[in-house]
Tab-separated table of C-alpha atoms in Angstrom:
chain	number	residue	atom	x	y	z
A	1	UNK	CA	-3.814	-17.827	-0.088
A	2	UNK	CA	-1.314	-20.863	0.392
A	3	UNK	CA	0.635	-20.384	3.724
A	4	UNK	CA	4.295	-20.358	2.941
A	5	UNK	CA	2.460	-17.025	0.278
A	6	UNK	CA	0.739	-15.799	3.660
A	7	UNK	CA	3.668	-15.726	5.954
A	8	UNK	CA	6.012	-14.429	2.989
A	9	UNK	CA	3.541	-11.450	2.818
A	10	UNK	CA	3.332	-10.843	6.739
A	11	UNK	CA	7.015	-11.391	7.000
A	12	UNK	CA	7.569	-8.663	4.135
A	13	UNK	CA	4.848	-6.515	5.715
A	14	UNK	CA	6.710	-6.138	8.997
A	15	UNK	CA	9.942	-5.528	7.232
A	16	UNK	CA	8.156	-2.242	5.506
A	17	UNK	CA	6.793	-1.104	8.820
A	18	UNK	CA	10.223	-1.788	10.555
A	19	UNK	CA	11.849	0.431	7.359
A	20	UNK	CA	9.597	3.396	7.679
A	21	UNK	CA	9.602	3.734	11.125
A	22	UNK	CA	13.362	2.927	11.418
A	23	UNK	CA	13.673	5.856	8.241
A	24	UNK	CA	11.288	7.874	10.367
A	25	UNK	CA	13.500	7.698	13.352
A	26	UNK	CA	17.025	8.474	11.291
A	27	UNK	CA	15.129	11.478	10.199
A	28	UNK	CA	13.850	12.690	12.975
A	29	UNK	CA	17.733	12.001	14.646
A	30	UNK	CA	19.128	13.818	11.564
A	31	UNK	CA	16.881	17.243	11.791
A	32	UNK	CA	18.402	17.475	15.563
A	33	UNK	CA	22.093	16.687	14.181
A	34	UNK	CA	22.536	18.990	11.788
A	35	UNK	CA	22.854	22.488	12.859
A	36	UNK	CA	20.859	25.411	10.913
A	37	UNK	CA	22.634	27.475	8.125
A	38	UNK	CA	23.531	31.322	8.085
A	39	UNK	CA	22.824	33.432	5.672
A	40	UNK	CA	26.382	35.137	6.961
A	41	UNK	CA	28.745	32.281	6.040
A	42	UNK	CA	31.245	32.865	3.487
A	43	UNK	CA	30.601	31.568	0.032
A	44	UNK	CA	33.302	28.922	-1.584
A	45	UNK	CA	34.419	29.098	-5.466
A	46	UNK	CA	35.961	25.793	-6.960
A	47	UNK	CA	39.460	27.541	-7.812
A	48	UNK	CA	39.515	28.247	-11.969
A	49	UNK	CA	35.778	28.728	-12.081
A	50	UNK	CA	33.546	31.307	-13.108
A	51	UNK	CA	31.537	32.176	-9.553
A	52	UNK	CA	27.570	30.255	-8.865
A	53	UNK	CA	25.973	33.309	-9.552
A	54	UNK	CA	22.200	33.681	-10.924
A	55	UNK	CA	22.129	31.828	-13.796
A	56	UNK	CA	20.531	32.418	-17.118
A	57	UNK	CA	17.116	30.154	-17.498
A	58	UNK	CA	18.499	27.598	-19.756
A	59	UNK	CA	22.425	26.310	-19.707
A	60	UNK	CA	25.154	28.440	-22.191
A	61	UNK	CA	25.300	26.062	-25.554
A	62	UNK	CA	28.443	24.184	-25.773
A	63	UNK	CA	30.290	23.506	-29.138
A	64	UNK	CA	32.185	20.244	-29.311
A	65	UNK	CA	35.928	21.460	-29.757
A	66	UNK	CA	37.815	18.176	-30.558
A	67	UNK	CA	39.547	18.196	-33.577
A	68	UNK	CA	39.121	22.145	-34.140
A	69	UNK	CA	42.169	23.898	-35.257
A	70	UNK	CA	42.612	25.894	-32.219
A	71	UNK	CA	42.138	22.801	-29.884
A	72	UNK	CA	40.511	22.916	-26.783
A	73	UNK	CA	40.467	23.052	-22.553
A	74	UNK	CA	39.179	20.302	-20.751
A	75	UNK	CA	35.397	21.149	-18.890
A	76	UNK	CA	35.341	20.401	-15.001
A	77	UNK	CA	31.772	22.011	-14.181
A	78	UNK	CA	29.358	19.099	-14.937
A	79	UNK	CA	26.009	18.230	-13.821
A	80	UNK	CA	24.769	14.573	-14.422
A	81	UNK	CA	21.402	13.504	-14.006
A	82	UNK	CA	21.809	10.027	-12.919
A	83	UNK	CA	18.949	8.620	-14.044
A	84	UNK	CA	18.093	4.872	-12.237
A	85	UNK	CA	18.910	1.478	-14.161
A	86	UNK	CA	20.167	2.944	-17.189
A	87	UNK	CA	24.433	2.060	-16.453
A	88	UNK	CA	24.423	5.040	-14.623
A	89	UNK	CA	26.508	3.609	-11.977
A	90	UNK	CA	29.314	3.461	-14.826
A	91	UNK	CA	29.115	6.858	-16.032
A	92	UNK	CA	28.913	7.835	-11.987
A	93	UNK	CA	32.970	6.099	-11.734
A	94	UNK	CA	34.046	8.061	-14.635
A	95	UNK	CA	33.080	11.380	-13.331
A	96	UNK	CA	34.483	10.047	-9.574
A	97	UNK	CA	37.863	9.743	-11.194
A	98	UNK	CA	37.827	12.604	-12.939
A	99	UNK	CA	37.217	15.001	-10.043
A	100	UNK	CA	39.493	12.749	-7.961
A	101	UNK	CA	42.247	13.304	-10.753
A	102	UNK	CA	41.639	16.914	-11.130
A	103	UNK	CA	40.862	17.344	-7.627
A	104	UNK	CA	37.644	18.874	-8.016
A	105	UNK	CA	34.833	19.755	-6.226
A	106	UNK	CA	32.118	17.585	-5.399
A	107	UNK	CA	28.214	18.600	-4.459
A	108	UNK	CA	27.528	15.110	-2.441
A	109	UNK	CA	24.673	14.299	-0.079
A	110	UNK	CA	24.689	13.904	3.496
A	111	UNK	CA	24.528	10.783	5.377
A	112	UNK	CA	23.033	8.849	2.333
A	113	UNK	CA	24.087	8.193	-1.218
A	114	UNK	CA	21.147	10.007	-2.552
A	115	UNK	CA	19.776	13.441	-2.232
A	116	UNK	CA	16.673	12.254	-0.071
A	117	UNK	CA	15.282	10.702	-3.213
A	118	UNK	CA	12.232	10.326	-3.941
A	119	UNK	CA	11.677	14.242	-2.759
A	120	UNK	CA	12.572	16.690	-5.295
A	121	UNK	CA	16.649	17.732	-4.729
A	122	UNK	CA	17.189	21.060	-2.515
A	123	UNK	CA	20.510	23.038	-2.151
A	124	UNK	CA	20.613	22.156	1.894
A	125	UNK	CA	20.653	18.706	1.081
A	126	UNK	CA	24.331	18.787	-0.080
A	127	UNK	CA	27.233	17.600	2.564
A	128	UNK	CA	28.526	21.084	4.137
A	129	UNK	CA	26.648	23.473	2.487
A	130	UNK	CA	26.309	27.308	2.788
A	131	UNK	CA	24.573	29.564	1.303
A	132	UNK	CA	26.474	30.803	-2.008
A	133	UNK	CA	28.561	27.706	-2.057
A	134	UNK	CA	29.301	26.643	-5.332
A	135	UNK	CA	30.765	22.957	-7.104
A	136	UNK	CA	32.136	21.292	-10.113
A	137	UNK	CA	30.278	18.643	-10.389
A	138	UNK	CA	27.099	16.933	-9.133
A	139	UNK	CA	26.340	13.114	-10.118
A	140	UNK	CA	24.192	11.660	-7.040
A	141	UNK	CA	20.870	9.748	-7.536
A	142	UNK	CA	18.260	12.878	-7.107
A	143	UNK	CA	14.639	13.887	-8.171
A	144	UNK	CA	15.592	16.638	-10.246
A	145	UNK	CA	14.719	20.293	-9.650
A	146	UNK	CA	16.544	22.411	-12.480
A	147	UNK	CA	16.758	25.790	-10.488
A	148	UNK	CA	18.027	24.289	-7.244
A	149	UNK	CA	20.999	22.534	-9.422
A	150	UNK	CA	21.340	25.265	-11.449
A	151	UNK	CA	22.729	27.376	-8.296
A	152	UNK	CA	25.040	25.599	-7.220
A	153	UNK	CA	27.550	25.257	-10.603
A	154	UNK	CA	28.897	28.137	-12.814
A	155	UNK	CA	27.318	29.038	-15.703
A	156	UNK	CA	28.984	27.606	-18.080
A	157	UNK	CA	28.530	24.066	-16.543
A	158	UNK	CA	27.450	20.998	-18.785
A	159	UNK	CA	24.332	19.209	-17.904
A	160	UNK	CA	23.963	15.436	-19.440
A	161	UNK	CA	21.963	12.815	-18.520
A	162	UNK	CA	21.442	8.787	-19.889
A	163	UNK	CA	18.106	7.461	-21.159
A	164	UNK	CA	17.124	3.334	-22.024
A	165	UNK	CA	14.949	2.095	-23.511
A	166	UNK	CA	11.658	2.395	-21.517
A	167	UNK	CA	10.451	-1.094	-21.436
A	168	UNK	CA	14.112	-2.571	-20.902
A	169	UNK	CA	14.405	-0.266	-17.643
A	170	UNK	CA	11.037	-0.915	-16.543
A	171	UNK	CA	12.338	-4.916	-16.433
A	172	UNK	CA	15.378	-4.113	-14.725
A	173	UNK	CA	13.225	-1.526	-12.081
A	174	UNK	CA	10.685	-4.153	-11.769
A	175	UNK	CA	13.514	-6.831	-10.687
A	176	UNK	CA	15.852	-5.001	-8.270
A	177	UNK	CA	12.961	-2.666	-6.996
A	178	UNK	CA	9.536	-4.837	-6.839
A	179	UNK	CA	10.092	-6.256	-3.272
A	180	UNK	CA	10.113	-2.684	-1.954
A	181	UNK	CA	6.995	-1.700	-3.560
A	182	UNK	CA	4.007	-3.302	-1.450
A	183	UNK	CA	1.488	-3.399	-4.478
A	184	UNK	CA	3.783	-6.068	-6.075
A	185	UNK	CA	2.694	-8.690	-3.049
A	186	UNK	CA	-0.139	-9.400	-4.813
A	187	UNK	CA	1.047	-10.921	-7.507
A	188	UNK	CA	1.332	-15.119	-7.022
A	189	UNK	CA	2.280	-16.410	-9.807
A	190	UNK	CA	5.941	-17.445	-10.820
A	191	UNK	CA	6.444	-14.776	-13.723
A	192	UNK	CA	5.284	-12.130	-11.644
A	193	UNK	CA	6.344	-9.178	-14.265
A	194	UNK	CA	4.163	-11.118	-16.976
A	195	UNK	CA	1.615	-11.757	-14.645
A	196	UNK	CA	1.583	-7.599	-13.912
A	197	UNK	CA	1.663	-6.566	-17.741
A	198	UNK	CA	-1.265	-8.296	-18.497
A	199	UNK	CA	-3.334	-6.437	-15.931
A	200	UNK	CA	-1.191	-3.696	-14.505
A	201	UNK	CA	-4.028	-0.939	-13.933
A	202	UNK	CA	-5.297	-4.059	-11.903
A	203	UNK	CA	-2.200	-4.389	-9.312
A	204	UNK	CA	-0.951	-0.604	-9.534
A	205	UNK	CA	-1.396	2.487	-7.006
A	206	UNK	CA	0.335	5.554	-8.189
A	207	UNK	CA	-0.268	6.749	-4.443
A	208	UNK	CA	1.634	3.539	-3.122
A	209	UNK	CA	4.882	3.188	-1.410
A	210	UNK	CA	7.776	3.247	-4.041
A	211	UNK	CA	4.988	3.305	-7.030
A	212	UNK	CA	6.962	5.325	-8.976
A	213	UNK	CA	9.574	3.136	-9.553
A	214	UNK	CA	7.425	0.666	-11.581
A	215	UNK	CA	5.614	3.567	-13.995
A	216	UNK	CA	7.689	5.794	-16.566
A	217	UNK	CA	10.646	6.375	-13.950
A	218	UNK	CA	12.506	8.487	-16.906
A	219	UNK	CA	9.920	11.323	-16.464
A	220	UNK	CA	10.239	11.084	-12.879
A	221	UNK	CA	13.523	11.222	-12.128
A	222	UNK	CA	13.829	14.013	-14.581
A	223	UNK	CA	11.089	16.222	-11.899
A	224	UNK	CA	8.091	15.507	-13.792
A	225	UNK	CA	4.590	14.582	-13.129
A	226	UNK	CA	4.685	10.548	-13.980
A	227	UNK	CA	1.296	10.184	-13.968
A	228	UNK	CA	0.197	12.521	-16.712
A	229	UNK	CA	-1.886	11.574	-19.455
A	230	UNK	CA	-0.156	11.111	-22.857
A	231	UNK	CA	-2.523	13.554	-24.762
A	232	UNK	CA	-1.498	15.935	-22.219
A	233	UNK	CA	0.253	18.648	-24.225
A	234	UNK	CA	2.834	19.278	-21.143
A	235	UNK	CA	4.144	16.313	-21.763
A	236	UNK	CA	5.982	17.434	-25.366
A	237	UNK	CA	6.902	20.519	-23.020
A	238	UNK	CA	8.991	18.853	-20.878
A	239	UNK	CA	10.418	16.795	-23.521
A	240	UNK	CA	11.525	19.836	-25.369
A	241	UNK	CA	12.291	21.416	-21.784
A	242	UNK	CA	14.792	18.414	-21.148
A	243	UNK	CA	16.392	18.908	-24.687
A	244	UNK	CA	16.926	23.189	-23.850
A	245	UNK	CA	18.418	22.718	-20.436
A	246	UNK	CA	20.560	19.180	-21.198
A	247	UNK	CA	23.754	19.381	-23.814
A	248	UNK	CA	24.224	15.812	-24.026
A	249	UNK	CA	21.455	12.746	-23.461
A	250	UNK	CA	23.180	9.597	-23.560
A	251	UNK	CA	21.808	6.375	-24.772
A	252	UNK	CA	22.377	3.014	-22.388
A	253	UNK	CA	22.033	1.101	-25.584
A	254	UNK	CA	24.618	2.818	-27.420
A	255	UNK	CA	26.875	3.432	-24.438
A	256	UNK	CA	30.344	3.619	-26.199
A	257	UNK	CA	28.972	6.121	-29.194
A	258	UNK	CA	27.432	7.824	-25.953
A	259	UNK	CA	30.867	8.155	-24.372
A	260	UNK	CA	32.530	8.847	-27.312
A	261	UNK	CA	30.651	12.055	-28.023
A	262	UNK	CA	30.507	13.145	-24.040
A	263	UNK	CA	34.425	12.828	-24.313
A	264	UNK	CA	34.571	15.139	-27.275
A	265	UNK	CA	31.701	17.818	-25.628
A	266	UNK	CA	33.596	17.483	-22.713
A	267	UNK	CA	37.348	17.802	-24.674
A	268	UNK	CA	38.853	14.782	-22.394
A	269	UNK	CA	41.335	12.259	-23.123
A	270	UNK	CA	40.613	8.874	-23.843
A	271	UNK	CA	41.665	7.631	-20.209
A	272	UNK	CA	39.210	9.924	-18.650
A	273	UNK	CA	36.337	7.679	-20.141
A	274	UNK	CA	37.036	4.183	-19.614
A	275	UNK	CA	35.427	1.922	-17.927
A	276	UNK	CA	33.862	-1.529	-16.344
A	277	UNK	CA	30.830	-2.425	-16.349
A	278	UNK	CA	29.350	-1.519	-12.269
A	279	UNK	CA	25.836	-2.640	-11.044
A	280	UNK	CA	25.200	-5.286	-13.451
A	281	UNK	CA	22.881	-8.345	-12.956
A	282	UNK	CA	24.163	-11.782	-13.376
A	283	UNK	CA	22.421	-13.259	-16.900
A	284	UNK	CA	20.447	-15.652	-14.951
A	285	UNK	CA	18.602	-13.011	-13.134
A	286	UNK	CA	17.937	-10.920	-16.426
A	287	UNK	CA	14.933	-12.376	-18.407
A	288	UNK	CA	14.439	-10.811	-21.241
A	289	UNK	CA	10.892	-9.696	-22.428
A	290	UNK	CA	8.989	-11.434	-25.170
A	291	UNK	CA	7.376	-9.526	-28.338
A	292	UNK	CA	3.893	-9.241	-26.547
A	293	UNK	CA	5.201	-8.147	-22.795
A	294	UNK	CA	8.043	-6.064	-24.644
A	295	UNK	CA	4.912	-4.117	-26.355
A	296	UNK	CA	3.189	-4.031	-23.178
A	297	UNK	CA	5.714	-2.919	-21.248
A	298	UNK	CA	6.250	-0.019	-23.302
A	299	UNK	CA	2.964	1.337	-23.312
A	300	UNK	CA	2.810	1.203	-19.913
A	301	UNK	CA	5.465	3.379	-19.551
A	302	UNK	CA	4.396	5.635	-22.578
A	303	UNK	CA	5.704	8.958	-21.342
A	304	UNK	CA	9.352	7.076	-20.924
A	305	UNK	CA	8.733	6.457	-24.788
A	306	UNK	CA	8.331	9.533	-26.092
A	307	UNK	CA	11.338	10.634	-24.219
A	308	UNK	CA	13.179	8.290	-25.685
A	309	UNK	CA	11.951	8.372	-29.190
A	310	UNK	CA	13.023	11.895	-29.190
A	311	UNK	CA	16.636	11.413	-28.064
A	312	UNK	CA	17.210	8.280	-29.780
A	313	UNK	CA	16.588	10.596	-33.158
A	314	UNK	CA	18.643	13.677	-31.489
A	315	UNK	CA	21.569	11.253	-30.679
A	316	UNK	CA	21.588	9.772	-34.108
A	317	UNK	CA	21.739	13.016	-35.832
A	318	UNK	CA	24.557	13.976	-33.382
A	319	UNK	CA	26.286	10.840	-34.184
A	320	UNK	CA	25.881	12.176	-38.117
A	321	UNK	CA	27.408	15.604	-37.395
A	322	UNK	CA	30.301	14.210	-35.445
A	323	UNK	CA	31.214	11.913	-38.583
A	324	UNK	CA	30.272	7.607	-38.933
A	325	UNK	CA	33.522	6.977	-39.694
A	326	UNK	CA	35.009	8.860	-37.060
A	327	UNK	CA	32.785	7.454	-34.368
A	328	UNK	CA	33.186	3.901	-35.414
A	329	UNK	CA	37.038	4.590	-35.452
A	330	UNK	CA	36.429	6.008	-31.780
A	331	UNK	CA	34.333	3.423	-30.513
A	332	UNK	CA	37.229	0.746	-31.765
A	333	UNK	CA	39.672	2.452	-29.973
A	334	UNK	CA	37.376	3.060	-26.521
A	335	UNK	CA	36.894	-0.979	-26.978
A	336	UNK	CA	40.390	-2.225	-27.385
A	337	UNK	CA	41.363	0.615	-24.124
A	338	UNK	CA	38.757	-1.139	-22.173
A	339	UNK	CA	39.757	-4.883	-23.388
A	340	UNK	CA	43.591	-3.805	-22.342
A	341	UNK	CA	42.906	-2.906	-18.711
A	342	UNK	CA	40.227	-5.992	-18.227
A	343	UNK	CA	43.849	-7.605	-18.854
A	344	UNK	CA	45.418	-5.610	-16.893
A	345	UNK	CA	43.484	-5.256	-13.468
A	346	UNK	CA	40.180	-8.253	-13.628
A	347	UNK	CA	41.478	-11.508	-12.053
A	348	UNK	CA	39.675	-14.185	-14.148
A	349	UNK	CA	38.870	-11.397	-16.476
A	350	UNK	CA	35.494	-10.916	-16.102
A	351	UNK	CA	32.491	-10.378	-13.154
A	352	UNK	CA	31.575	-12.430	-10.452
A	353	UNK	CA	28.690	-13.441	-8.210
A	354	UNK	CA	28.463	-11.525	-4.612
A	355	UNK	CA	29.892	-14.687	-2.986
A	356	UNK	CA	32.939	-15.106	-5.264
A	357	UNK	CA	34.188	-11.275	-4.472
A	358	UNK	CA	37.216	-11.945	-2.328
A	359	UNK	CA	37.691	-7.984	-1.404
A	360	UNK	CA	34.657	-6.729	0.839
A	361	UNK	CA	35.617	-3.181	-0.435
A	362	UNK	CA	34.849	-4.456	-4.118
A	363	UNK	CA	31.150	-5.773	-2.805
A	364	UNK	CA	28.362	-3.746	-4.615
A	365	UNK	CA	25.147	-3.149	-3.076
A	366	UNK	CA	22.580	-5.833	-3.665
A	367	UNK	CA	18.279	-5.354	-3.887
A	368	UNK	CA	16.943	-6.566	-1.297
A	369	UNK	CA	15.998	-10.624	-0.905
A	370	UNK	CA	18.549	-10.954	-3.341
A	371	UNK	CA	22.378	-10.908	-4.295
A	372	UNK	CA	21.796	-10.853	-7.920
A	373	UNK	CA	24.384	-7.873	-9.015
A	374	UNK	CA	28.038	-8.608	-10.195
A	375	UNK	CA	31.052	-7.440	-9.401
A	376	UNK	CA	34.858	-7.616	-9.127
A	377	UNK	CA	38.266	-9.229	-7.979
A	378	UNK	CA	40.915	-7.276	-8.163
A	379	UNK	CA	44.434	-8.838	-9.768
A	380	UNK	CA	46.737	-9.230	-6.755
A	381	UNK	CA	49.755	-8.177	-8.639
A	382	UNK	CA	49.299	-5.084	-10.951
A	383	UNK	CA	52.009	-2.793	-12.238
A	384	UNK	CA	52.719	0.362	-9.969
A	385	UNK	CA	51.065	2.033	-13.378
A	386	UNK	CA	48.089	1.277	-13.505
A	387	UNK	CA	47.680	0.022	-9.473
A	388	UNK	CA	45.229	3.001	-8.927
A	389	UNK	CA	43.604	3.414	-12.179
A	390	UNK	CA	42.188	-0.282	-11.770
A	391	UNK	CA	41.277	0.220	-7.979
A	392	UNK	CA	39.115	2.987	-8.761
A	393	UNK	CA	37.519	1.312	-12.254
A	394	UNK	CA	36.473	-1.206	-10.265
A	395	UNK	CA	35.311	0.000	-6.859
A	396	UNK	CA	31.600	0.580	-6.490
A	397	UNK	CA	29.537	3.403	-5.907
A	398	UNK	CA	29.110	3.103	-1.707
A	399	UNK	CA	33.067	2.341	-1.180
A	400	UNK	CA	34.314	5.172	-3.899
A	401	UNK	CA	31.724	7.443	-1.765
A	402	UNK	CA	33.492	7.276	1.782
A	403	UNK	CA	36.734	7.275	-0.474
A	404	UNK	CA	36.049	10.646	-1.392
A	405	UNK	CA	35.341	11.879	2.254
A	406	UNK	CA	31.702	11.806	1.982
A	407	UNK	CA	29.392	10.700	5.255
A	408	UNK	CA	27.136	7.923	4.650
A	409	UNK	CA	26.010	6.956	8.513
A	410	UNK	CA	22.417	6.398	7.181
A	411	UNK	CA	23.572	3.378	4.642
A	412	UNK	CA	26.071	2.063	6.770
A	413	UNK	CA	23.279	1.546	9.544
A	414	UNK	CA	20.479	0.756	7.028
A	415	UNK	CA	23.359	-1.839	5.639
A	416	UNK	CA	23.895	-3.141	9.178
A	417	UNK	CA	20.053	-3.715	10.053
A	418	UNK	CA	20.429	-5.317	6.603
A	419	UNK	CA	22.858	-7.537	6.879
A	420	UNK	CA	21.533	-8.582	10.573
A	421	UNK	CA	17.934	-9.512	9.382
A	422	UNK	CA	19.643	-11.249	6.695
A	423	UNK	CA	17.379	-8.907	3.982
């Protein structure tokens, strides 16, 4: 191998080994930290909800109640899946200001911004639990596991989640994940997501560190077995398993139609759903697959297809029952919302590269190696109306987290070790 490829690989190597064992030692600090739970503790209600007792197998069915003659009451108990590279940092800053607004309560991890993903999500892993405690809404990245969520919200909470296309995601995964996945470092040639899809059984370990970001991610994150074989009949199980216990999949390709029918399932105002665009890669960094890797791509992720194809007809047929006309009237409306308070709170009106974002607190998180994801400047002179609305559209994921009280100490030192080997 050429040198400058040799000492890349060693230099990455020893970055891995530093990570784990640095992970290993946070761990380790954070099982000594945290003081064991009591059965005996009292038990917290969100005030106006039903209590987190035992709940039935599968989620209550929810009617849509916009438009109905008797009108309807706004629903605060929501969990969201948050799926990875599907604009689910977007949906995560509507829900944010929602339970800010309302001032709800929030199930949030504990010293990270995940719930210990990639490990399957537990109750104790939530910031100040006790046993009986119960939430309004969960949103955090997680691996899920339906009866440990299903605890901690009432009954008649709404689970949604937000699908993409399979072999989209699996470009975007590849990109912002592939230096953290050490089977990757084999690959030498410029196009290195080409030169894996035409070989990938050749390159990939499902056993490898971070392997399942790069193989049907969809059907992980969702708690299932990535690795199964298509003809497997569990598979269309936990398809139809994911349509009984979710009341809403969104699409990331039809994210306005998506939004318009969670704000009607949901019986919210128009406000509650707008949005910018958060976590999104500058265009030069976002190559877009050709006809043959497009097809390859999606076979390789085959389970993430067949979830998809099944919710991309469900949503469809939703979008029928709610009405055409009325969604395309809805969408309209959602667009020219958004377009009024890019106006009113973007200076320049539009995202910016890392190094152009004036205001550390509007700095996103970037993959390692690379500062490839947008963000935001904030107008210095905004109306005392909308002053806070745009602050929190536009503030990203890690910042709106310690806004909310929660305790990140593992990113902010993982961000500092960052930030001093220049990563």
């Amino acid at each position: 191998m050429p040198l400058p490829q040799k000492k890349r690989w060693v230099s990455m190597a020893k970055g891995l080994v530093l990570g784990a064992l640095f992970t290993s030692f946070l761990l380790l600090l954070y099982s000594y930290a945290v003081p064991p739970l009591h059965a005996g503790l009292a038990s917290t209600t969100p005030e106006g909800t039903a209590p987190c007792s035992p709940a039935p197998g599968e989620p209550e069915a929810l009617t849509p109640a916009n438009g109905s003659a008797g009108g309807c009451q706004p629903r605060r108990n929501i969990v969201f899946m948050k799926t990875h590279k599907t604009a689910s940092s977007t949906l995560l800053n509507i829900l944010f200001r929602f339970g800010q607004k309302h001032g709800l309560k929030f199930a949030f991890p504990n010293g990270r911004n995940d719930f210990d993903y990639p490990a399957f999500f537990a109750r104790s892993l939530v910031q100040d639990y006790r046993p009986g405690a119960c939430f309004n809404i969960i949103c955090n990245h997680m691996r899920f596991h339906y009866d440990e969520v299903r605890g901690l919200v009432p009954p008649n909470a709404t689970f949604i989640t937000v699908l993409r296309d399979p072999a989209r995601l699996f470009e975007s995964s590849f990109h912002y994940f592939g230096s953290v996945v050490p089977f990757t470092w084999k690959l030498s040639g410029r196009d290195k997501l080409a030169e894996f899809l035409q070989d990938p059984d050749r390159y990939y370990d499902p056993n490898g560190y971070n392997a399942h970001y790069l193989r049907n991610l969809l059907f992980f994150d969702l708690g299932y077995d990535s690795g199964l074989d298509p003809g497997n009949p569990q598979v269309q199980e936990h398809i139809l398993e994911v349509e009984r216990r979710f009341h809403l999949v969104l699409l990331q390709e039809y994210f306005d139609e998506s939004l318009v029918l969670l704000k009607d399932l949901l019986c919210w105002e128009l406000e509650d759903v707008l949005y910018f665009k958060l976590n999104a890669r500058r265009a030069s960094a976002v190559p877009r697959l050709s006809g043959d890797l497009y097809r390859r791509a999606t076979a390789w992720n085959v389970l993430d297809a067949r979830l998809y194809r099944h919710f991309n007809a469900s949503f469809w047929r939703k979008v029928e029952a709610f009405g055409r006309e009325r969604m395309a009237r809805e969408v309209a409306a959602l667009r020219l919302a958004n377009e009024r308070m890019r106006r009113i709170c973007i200076d320049g009106g539009r995202a910016v590269d890392a190094a152009a974002i004036q205001d550390s607190a509007m700095q996103p998180w970037q993959p390692l190696g690379a500062k490839s994801i947008l963000g935001y400047n904030l107008k210095k002179s905004i109306g005392q109306r909308h002053a806070q609305l745009c602050r929190r559209m536009l503030t990203p994921e890690i910042q709106y987290l310690m806004d909310l009280g929660v305790n990140l100490w593992v990113t902010k030192l993982w961000k500092l070790i960052r930030d001093f080997l220049r990563w």
